[in-house]
Coordinates of C-alpha atoms in Angstrom, one line a residue:
Chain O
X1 CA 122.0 127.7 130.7
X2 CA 118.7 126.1 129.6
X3 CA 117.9 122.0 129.3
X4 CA 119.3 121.1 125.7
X5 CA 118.1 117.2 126.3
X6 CA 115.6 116.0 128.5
X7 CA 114.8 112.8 128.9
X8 CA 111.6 111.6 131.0
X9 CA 110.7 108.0 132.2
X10 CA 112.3 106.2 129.8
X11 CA 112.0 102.8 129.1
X12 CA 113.0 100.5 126.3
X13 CA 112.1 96.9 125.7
X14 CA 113.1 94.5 123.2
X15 CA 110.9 91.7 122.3
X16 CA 113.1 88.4 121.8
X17 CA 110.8 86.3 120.9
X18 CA 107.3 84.6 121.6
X19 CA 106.3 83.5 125.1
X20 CA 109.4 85.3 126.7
X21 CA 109.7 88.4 128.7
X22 CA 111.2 91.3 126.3
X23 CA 114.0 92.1 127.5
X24 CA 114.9 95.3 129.1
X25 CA 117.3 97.5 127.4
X26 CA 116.8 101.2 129.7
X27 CA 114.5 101.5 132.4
X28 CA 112.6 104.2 133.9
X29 CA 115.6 106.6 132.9
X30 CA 115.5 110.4 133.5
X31 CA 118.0 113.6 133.5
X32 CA 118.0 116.3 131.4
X33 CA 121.0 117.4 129.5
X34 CA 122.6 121.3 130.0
X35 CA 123.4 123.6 126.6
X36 CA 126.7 123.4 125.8
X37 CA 127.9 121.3 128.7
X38 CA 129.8 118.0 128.0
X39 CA 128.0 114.9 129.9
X40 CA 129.7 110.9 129.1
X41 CA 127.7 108.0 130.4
X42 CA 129.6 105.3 131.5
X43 CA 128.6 101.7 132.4
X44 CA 129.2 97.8 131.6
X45 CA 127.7 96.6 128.2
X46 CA 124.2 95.9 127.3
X47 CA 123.2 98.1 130.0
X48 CA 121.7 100.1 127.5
X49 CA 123.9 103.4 126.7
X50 CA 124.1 102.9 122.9
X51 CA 120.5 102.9 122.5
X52 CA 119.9 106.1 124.4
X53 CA 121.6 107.3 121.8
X54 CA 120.6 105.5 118.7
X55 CA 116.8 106.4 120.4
X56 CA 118.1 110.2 120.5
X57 CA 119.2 110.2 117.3
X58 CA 115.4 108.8 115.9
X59 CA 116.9 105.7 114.5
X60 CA 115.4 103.6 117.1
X61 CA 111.9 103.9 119.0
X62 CA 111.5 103.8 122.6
X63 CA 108.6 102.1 124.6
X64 CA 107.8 104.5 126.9
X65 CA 108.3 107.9 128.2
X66 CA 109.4 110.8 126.4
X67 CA 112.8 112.8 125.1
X68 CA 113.8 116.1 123.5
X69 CA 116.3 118.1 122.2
X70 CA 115.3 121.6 122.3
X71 CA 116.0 123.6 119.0
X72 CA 115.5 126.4 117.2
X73 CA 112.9 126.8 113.8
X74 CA 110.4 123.9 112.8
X75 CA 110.9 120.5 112.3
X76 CA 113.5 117.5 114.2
X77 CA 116.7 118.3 116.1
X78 CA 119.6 118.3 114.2
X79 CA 122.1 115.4 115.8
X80 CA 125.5 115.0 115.0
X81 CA 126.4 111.5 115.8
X82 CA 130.5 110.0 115.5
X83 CA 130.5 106.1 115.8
X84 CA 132.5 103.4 117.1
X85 CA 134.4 103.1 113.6
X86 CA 134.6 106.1 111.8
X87 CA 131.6 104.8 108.9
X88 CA 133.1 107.1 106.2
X89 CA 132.4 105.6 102.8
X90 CA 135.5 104.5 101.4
X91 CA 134.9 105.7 97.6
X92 CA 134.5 109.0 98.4
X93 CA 137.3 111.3 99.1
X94 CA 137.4 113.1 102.6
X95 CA 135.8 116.5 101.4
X96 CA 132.6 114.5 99.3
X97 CA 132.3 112.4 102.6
X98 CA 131.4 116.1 104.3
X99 CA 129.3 117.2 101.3
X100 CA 127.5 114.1 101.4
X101 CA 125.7 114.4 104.8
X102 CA 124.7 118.1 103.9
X103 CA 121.6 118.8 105.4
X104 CA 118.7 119.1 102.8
X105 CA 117.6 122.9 103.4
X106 CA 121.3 123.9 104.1
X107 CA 122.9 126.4 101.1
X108 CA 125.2 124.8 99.6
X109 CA 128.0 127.5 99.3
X110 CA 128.0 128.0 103.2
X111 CA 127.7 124.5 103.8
X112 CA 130.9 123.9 102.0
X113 CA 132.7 126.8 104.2
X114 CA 131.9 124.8 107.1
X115 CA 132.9 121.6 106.1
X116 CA 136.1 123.7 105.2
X117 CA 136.1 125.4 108.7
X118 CA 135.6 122.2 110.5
X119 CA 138.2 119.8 108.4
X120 CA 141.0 122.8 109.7
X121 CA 139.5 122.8 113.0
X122 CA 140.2 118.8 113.5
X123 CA 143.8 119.7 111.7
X124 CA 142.5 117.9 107.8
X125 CA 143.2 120.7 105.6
X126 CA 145.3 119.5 103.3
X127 CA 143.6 116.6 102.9
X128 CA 140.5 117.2 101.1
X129 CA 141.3 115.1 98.5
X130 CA 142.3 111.8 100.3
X131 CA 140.1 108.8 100.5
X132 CA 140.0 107.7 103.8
X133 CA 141.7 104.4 103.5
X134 CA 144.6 106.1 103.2
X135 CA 144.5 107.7 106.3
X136 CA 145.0 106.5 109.8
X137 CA 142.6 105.1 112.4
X138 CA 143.1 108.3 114.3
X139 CA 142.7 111.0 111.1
X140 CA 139.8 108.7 109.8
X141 CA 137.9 109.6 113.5
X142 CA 138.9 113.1 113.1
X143 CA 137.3 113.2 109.9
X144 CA 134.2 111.2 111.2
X145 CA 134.2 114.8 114.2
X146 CA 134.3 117.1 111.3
X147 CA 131.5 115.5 109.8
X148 CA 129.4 115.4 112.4
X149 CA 129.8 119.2 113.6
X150 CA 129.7 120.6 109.5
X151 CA 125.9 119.8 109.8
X152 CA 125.8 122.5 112.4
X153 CA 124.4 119.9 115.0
X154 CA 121.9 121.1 117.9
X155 CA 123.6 118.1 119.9
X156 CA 126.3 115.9 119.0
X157 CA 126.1 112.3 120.4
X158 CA 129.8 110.4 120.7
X159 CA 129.1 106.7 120.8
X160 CA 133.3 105.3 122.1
X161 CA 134.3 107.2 119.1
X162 CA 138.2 106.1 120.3
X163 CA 138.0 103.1 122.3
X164 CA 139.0 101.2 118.7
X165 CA 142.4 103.3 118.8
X166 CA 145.8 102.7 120.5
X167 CA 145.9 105.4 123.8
X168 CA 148.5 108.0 122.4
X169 CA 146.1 108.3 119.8
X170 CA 142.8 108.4 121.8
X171 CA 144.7 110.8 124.2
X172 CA 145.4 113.1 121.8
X173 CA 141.8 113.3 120.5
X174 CA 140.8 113.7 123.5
X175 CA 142.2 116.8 124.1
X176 CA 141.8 118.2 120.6
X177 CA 138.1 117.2 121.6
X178 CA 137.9 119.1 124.3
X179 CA 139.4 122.1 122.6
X180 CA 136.8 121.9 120.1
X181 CA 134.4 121.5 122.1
X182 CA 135.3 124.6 124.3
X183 CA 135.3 126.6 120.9
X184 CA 132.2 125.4 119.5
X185 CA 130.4 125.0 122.7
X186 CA 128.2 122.6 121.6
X187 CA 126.0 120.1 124.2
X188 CA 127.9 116.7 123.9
X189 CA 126.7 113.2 125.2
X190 CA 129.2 110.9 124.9
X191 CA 128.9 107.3 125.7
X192 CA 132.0 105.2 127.0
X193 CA 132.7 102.4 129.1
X194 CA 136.2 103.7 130.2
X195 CA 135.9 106.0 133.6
X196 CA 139.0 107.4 133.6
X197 CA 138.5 109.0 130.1
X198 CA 134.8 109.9 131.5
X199 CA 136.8 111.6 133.9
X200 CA 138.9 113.7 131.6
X201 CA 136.5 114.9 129.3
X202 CA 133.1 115.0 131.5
X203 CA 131.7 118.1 133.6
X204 CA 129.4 115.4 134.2
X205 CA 129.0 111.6 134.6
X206 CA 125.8 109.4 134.7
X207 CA 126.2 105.7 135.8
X208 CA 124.4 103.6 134.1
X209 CA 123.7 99.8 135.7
X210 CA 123.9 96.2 133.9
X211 CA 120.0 96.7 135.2
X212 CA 119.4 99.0 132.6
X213 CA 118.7 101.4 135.4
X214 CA 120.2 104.8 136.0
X215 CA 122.4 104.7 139.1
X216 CA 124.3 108.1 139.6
X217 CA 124.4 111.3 138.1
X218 CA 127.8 112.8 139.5
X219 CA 129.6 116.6 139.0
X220 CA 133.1 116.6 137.8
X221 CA 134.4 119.4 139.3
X222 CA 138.1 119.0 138.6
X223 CA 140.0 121.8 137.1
X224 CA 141.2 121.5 133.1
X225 CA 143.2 120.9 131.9
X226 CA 142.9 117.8 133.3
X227 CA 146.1 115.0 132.4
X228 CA 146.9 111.3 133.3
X229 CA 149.9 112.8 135.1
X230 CA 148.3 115.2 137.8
X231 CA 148.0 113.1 141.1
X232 CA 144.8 115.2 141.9
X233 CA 143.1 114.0 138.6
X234 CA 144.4 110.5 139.1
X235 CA 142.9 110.8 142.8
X236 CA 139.3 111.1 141.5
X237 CA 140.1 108.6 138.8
X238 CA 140.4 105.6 141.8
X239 CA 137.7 107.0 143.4
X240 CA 135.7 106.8 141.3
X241 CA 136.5 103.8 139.8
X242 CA 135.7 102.2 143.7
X243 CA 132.3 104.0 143.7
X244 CA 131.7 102.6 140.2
X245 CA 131.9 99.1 141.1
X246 CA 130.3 99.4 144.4
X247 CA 127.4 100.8 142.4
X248 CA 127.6 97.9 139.7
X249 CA 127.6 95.6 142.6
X250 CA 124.7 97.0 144.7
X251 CA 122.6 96.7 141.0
X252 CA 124.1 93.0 140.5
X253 CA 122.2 91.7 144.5
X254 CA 119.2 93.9 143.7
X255 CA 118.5 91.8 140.2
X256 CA 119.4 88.5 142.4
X257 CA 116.6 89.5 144.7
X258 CA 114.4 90.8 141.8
X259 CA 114.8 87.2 140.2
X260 CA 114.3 85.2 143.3
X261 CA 111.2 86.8 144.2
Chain Z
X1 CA 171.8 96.6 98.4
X2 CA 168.2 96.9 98.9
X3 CA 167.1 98.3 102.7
X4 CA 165.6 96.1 104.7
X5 CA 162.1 98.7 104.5
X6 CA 162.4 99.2 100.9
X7 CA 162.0 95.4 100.6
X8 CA 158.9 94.9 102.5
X9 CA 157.0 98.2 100.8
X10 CA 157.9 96.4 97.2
X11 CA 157.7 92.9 97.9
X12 CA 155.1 91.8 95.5
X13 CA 156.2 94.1 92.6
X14 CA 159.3 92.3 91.7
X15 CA 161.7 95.6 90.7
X16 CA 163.6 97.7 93.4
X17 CA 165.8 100.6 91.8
X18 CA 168.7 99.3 93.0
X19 CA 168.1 95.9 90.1
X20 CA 170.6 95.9 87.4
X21 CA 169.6 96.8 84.2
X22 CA 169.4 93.3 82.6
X23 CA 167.1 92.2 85.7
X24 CA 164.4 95.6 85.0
X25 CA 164.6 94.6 81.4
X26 CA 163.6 91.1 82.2
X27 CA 160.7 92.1 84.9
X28 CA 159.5 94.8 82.4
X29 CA 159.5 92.7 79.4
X30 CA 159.5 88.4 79.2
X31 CA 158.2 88.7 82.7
X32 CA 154.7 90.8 82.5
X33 CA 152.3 88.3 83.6
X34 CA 150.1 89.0 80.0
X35 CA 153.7 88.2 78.2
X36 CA 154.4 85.0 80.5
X37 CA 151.5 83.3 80.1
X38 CA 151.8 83.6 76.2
X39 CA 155.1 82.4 76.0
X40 CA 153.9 79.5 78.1
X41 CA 151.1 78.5 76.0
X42 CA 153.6 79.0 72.5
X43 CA 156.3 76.8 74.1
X44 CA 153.3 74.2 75.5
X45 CA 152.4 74.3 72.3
X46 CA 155.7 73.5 70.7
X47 CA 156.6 71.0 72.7
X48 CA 153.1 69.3 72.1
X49 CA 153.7 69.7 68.0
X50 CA 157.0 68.1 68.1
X51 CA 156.0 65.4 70.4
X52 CA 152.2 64.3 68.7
X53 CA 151.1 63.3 65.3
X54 CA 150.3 66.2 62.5
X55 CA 147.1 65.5 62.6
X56 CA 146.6 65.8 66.4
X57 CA 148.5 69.0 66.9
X58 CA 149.5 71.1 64.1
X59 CA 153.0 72.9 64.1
X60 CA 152.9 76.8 64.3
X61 CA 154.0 76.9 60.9
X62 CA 151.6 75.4 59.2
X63 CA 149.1 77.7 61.5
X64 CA 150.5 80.6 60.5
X65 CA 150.4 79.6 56.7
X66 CA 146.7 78.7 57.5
X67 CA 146.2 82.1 58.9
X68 CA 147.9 83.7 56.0
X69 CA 145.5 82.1 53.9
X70 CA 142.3 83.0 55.7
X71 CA 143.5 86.2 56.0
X72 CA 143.5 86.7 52.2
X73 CA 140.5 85.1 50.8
X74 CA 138.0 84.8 53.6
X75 CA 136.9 88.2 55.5
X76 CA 137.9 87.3 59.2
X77 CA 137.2 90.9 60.0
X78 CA 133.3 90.5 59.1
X79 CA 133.1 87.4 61.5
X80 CA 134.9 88.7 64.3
X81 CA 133.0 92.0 64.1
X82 CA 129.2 89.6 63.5
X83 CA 130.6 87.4 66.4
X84 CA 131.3 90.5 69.0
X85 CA 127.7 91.6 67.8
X86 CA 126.1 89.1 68.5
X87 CA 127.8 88.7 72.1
X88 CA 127.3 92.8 73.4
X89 CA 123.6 92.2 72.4
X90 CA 122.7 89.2 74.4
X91 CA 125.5 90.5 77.6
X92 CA 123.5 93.6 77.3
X93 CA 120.0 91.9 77.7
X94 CA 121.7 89.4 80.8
X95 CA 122.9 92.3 82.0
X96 CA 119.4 94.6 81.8
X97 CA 117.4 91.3 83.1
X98 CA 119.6 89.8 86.0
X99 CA 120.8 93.1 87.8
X100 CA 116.8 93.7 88.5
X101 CA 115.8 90.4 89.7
X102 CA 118.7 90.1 91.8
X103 CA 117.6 93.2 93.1
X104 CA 113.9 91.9 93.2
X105 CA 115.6 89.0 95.3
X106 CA 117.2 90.7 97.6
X107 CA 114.2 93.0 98.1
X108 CA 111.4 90.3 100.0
X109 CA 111.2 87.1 100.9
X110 CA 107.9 86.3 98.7
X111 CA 110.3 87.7 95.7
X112 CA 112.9 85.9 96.7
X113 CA 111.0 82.5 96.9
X114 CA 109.7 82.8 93.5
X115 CA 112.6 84.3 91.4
X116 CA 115.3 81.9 93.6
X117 CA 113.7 78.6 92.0
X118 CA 113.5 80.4 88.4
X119 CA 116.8 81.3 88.3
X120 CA 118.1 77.6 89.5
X121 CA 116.2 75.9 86.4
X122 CA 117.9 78.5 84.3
X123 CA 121.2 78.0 86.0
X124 CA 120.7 74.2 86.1
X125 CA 119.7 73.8 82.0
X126 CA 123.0 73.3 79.7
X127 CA 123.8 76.1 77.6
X128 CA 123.8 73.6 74.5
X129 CA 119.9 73.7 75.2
X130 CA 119.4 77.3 75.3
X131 CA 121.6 77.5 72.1
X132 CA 119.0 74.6 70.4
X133 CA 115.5 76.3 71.5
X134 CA 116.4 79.8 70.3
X135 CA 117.9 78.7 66.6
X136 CA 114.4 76.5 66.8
X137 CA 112.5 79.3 67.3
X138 CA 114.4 82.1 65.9
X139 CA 116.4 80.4 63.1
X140 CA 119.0 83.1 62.0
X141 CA 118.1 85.7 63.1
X142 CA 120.1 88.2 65.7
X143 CA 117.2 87.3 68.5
X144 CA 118.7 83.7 68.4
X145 CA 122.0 84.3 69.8
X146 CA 120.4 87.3 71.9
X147 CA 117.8 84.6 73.8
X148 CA 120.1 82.0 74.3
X149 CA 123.1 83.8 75.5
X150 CA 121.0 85.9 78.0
X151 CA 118.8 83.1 79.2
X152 CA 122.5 81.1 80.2
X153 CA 124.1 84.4 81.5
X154 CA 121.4 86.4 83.3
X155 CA 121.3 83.7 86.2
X156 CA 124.5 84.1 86.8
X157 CA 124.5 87.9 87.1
X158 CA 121.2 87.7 88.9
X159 CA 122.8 85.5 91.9
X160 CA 126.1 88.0 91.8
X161 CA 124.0 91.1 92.5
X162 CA 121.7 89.3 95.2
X163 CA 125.2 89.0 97.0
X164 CA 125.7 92.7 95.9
X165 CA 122.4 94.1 98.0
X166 CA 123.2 91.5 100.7
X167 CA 126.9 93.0 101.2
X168 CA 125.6 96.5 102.0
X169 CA 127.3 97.6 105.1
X170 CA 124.3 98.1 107.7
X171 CA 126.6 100.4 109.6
X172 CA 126.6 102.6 107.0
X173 CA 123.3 102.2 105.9
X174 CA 121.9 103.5 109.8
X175 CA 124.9 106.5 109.6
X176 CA 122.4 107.8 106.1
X177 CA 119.3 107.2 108.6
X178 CA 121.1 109.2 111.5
X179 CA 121.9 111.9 108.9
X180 CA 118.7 112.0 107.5
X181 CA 119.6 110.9 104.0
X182 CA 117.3 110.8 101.1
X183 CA 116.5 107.3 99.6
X184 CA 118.1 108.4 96.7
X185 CA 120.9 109.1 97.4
X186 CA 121.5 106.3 99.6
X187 CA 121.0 104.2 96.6
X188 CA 123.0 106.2 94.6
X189 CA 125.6 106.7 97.3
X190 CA 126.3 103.8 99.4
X191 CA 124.0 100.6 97.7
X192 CA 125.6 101.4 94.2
X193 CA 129.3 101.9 94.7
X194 CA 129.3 99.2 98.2
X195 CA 127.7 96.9 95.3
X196 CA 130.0 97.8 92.1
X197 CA 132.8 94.6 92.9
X198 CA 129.6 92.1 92.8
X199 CA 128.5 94.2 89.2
X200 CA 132.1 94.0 88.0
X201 CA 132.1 89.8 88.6
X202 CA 128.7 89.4 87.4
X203 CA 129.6 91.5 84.2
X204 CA 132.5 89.3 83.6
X205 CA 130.8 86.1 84.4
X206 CA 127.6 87.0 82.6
X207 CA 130.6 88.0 79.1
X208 CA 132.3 84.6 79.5
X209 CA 129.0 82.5 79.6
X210 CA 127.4 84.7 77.0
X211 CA 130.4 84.0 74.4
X212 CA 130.5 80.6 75.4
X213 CA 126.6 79.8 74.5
X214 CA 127.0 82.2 70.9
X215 CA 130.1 80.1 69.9
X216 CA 128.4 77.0 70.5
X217 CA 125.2 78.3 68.6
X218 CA 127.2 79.9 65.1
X219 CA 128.5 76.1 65.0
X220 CA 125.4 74.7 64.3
X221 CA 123.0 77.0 63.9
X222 CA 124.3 80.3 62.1
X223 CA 125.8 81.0 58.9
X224 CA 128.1 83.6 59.6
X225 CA 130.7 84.1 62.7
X226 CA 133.7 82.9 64.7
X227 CA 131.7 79.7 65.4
X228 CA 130.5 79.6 61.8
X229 CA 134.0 80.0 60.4
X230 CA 135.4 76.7 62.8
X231 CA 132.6 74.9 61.8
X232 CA 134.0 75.6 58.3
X233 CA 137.0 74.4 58.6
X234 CA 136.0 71.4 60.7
X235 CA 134.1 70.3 57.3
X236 CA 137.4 70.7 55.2
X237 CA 139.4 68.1 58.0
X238 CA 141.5 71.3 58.4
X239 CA 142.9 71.5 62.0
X240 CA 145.4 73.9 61.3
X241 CA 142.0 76.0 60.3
X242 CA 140.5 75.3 63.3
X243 CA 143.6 76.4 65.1
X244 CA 143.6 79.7 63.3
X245 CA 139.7 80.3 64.1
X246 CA 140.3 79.3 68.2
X247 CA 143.3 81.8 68.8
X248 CA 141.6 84.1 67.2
X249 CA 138.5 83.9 69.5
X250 CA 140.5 83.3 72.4
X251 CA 142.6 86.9 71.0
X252 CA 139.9 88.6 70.8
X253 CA 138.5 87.9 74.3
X254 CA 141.4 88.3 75.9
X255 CA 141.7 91.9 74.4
X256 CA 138.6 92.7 75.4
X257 CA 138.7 91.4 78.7
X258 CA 142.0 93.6 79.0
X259 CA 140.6 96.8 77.4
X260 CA 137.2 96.8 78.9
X261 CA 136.6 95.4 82.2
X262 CA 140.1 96.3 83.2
X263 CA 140.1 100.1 82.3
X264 CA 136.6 100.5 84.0
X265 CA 137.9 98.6 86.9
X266 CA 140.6 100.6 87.2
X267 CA 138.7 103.8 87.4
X268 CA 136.1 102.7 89.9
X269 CA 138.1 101.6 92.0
X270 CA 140.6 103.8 92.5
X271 CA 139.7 104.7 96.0
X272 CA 141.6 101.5 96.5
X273 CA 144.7 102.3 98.7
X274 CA 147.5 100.9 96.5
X275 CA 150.8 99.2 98.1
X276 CA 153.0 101.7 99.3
X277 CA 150.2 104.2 100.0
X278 CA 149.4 103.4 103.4
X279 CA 150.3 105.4 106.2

């Protein structure tokens, strides 16, 4: 399969005011980003993971280096993005909230079939009609997924799209995710700071550091279904987790050192 | 008796199906909140007749005898119809001039300098001065009530829908930037309807300070209207006249208070979840 993402050298400073260094969001960061593969970045906060995506999605610029997200015809990628909290708007029923992100040269006639196909695919079918307060947490984030894929994405970036809902919940999206995701096979980045749920979704992991630096880029190569239950699955999980915070700690002494000198 | 569910889903409505008859009758009738709070001005009222002078606090009686009266030989329709008039005009022009400059506010800082300080001296002036100026410089005419009662109320709308812009979710404003969303119909979308509770209190607002001022300006500086009509009866020494004139203004706002602003409420937001509906 060819590069869907690549991402070259890149660096990302925030200026926080006059006579202080900026500070450093993502630094020197490069990997490139498989078609149809399903990658999660994991890592402590601020180190920089949100705005890899927000700068993928073109709602933030970057400093240096350079991205893209290959794609077919003229003009930008397409990005599907699901949030933290869902961001439906709460006056509009479930189905307008689809039709509302419709992509300006999409037909509208086929553009309502997907929004149709893609509400049955995350199981909202019969409710169209609903506003979203009236649904729960976890239906709300289902319809936040439908929304995102009706636009017929090129990539669909996942910023901890269920780290706000209680773990039944999460661990059922999780697997309906992964269903869709093996039926639509689209390229997925998802962000989260939980390993273990890194672990069941990702083919691949990147480690990101509180240094803003990249610090691993690691193969998942455990069999799927993969569940909370299966000791070789929960194996990998404290593995990994070990690895992870050696890593974390390595970065930690080399910004000490950085600092001091 | 009542399940211990049932009673937490309908605790603030008051009836469960399982009331006798004689309680629904009482919930549904004496105790509508509209109803109540009638009952407990009348018997305020009463109590306040039998206990003061005649000429402090009229009896209902002789109110209703009064109203009888005006009803016959004085046309109360003409005023209240002049009177509403008067008041949609200038809550119109309030309306039309503060939703923009709160806009405008909200928009820059070098707007919101300038138009901040203007709309405190119009806040801070008394209404009774707005009412003076415009009957000075428009005598009788309908631009007198207009001037003054949009000069109080625009302020006040103004302010409202600076909150309005401020309130804007920014989530949801970068989710239209990650989808690509025209201006448009971000504006029309997501700024509107986000903003439509500020329009709602600034509408009201803006219609009780707008009555307010054209009351206060047909007592001393019109010749026709509710205000006209108590000033009236002030001359005569008749209180119960007076009476008559202030529950019919206070009537009439209260219906349209009900019928207006409450109907359109009710539609825009009915995205609302109501009690019951949650799941």
């Amino acid at each position: 399969m060819p590069d869907k993402i690549v991402i070259r050298h890149l660096t990302k400073h925030f200026p926080i005011g006059k006579g202080k260094p900026d500070k450093r969001v993502l630094e020197d960061v490069s990997f490139s980003v498989v078609e149809s593969s399903f990658t999660t970045i994991v890592g402590p906060s601020g180190c920089g993971k949100s705005t890899l995506l927000n700068i993928l999605a073109g709602t933030e610029p970057l400093t240096s280096g350079d991205i893209s997200i290959a794609h077919e015809g003229a003009g930008e990628a397409r990005v599907g993005y699901v949030f933290q909290a869902p961001r439906l708007l709460p006056w509009m029923t479930v189905m307008d909230n689809m039709l509302f992100v419709k992509p300006a040269d999409a037909d509208k006639v086929k553009y309502r079939a997907t929004a149709e196909h893609y509400l049955e695919v995350v199981g909202l079918q019969t409710e169209h009609k609903t506003y979203p307060l009236a649904l729960s947490g976890g239906m709300q984030q289902r319809a936040g997924i439908a929304r995102a894929l009706a636009i017929d994405p090129d990539v669909l970036l996942m910023d901890e799209p269920f780290s706000h809902l209680d773990e039944i919940t999460a661990e059922n999206l999780r697997s309906e995710l992964w269903r869709i995701w093996s039926e639509t096979q689209k390229t997925i980045l998802f962000v989260t700071h939980d390993l273990n749920e890194g672990i069941l979704l990702a083919d691949r992991i990147v480690v990101f550091g509180r240094n803003s630096k990249m610090l691993d880029d690691w193969t998942n190569e455990l069999p799927r279904p993969r569940e909370f239950t299966n000791p070789a699955v929960t194996k990998v999980m404290a593995d990994f987790t070990t690895h992870f915070f050696d890593l974390q700690a390595q970065a930690d002494r080399e910004m000490a050192e950085e600092a001091a000198a | 008796m009542p399940t211990q569910a049932n009673r937490v889903g309908h605790v603030s409505i008051g009836v469960q199906p399982e009331d006798p008859p004689w309680k629904r009758l009482l919930f549904k009738t004496v105790l509508q909140p509209k109803v109540a709070s009638v009952l407990v001005i009348v018997v305020c009222w009463l109590i306040a007749a039998a206990l003061l002078p005649q000429d402090v606090i009229p009896g209902p009686l002789d109110v209703l005898r009064e109203a009888k009266h005006i009803a016959i030989n004085d046309n109360p329709l003409q005023a209240i119809g002049i009177t509403m008039l008067r008041i949609l005009a200038a809550w119109a022009v309030a309306m039309a001039i503060g939703t923009p400059v709160g806009i405008l506010m909200a928009s820059g800082r070098v707007f919101n300098g300038v138009l901040r300080d203007l709309v405190l001296v119009f806040m801070a002036l008394p209404l009774v001065i707005w009412a003076l100026l415009a009957v000075l410089w428009f005598g009788g005419s309908l631009m007198a009530p207009i001037v003054a009662g949009a000069a109080v109320a625009f302020p006040f709308t103004a302010v409202n829908v600076y909150e309005g812009v401020a309130s804007v979710d920014r989530d949801m404003l970068r989710m239209a930037r990650v989808y690509r969303l025209p201006k448009l119909v971000v504006l029309r979308k997501i700024m509107m309807p986000s903003m439509m509770p500020f329009i709602f209190a600034s509408a009201r607002q803006a219609f009780a300070m707008v009555w307010k001022t054209i009351a206060i300006l047909e007592i001393f500086g019109a010749s026709s209207g509710m205000g006209w009509e108590i000033e009236g009866q002030y001359e005569r020494s008749s209180l119960a006249g007076v009476f008559v004139w202030i529950i019919t203004f206070a009537a009439v706002m209260m219906v349209f208070e009900l019928a207006v602003f409450s109907t359109f409420e009710k539609h825009t937001f009915r995205w609302r979840p109501k009690i019951g509906d949650l799941r």
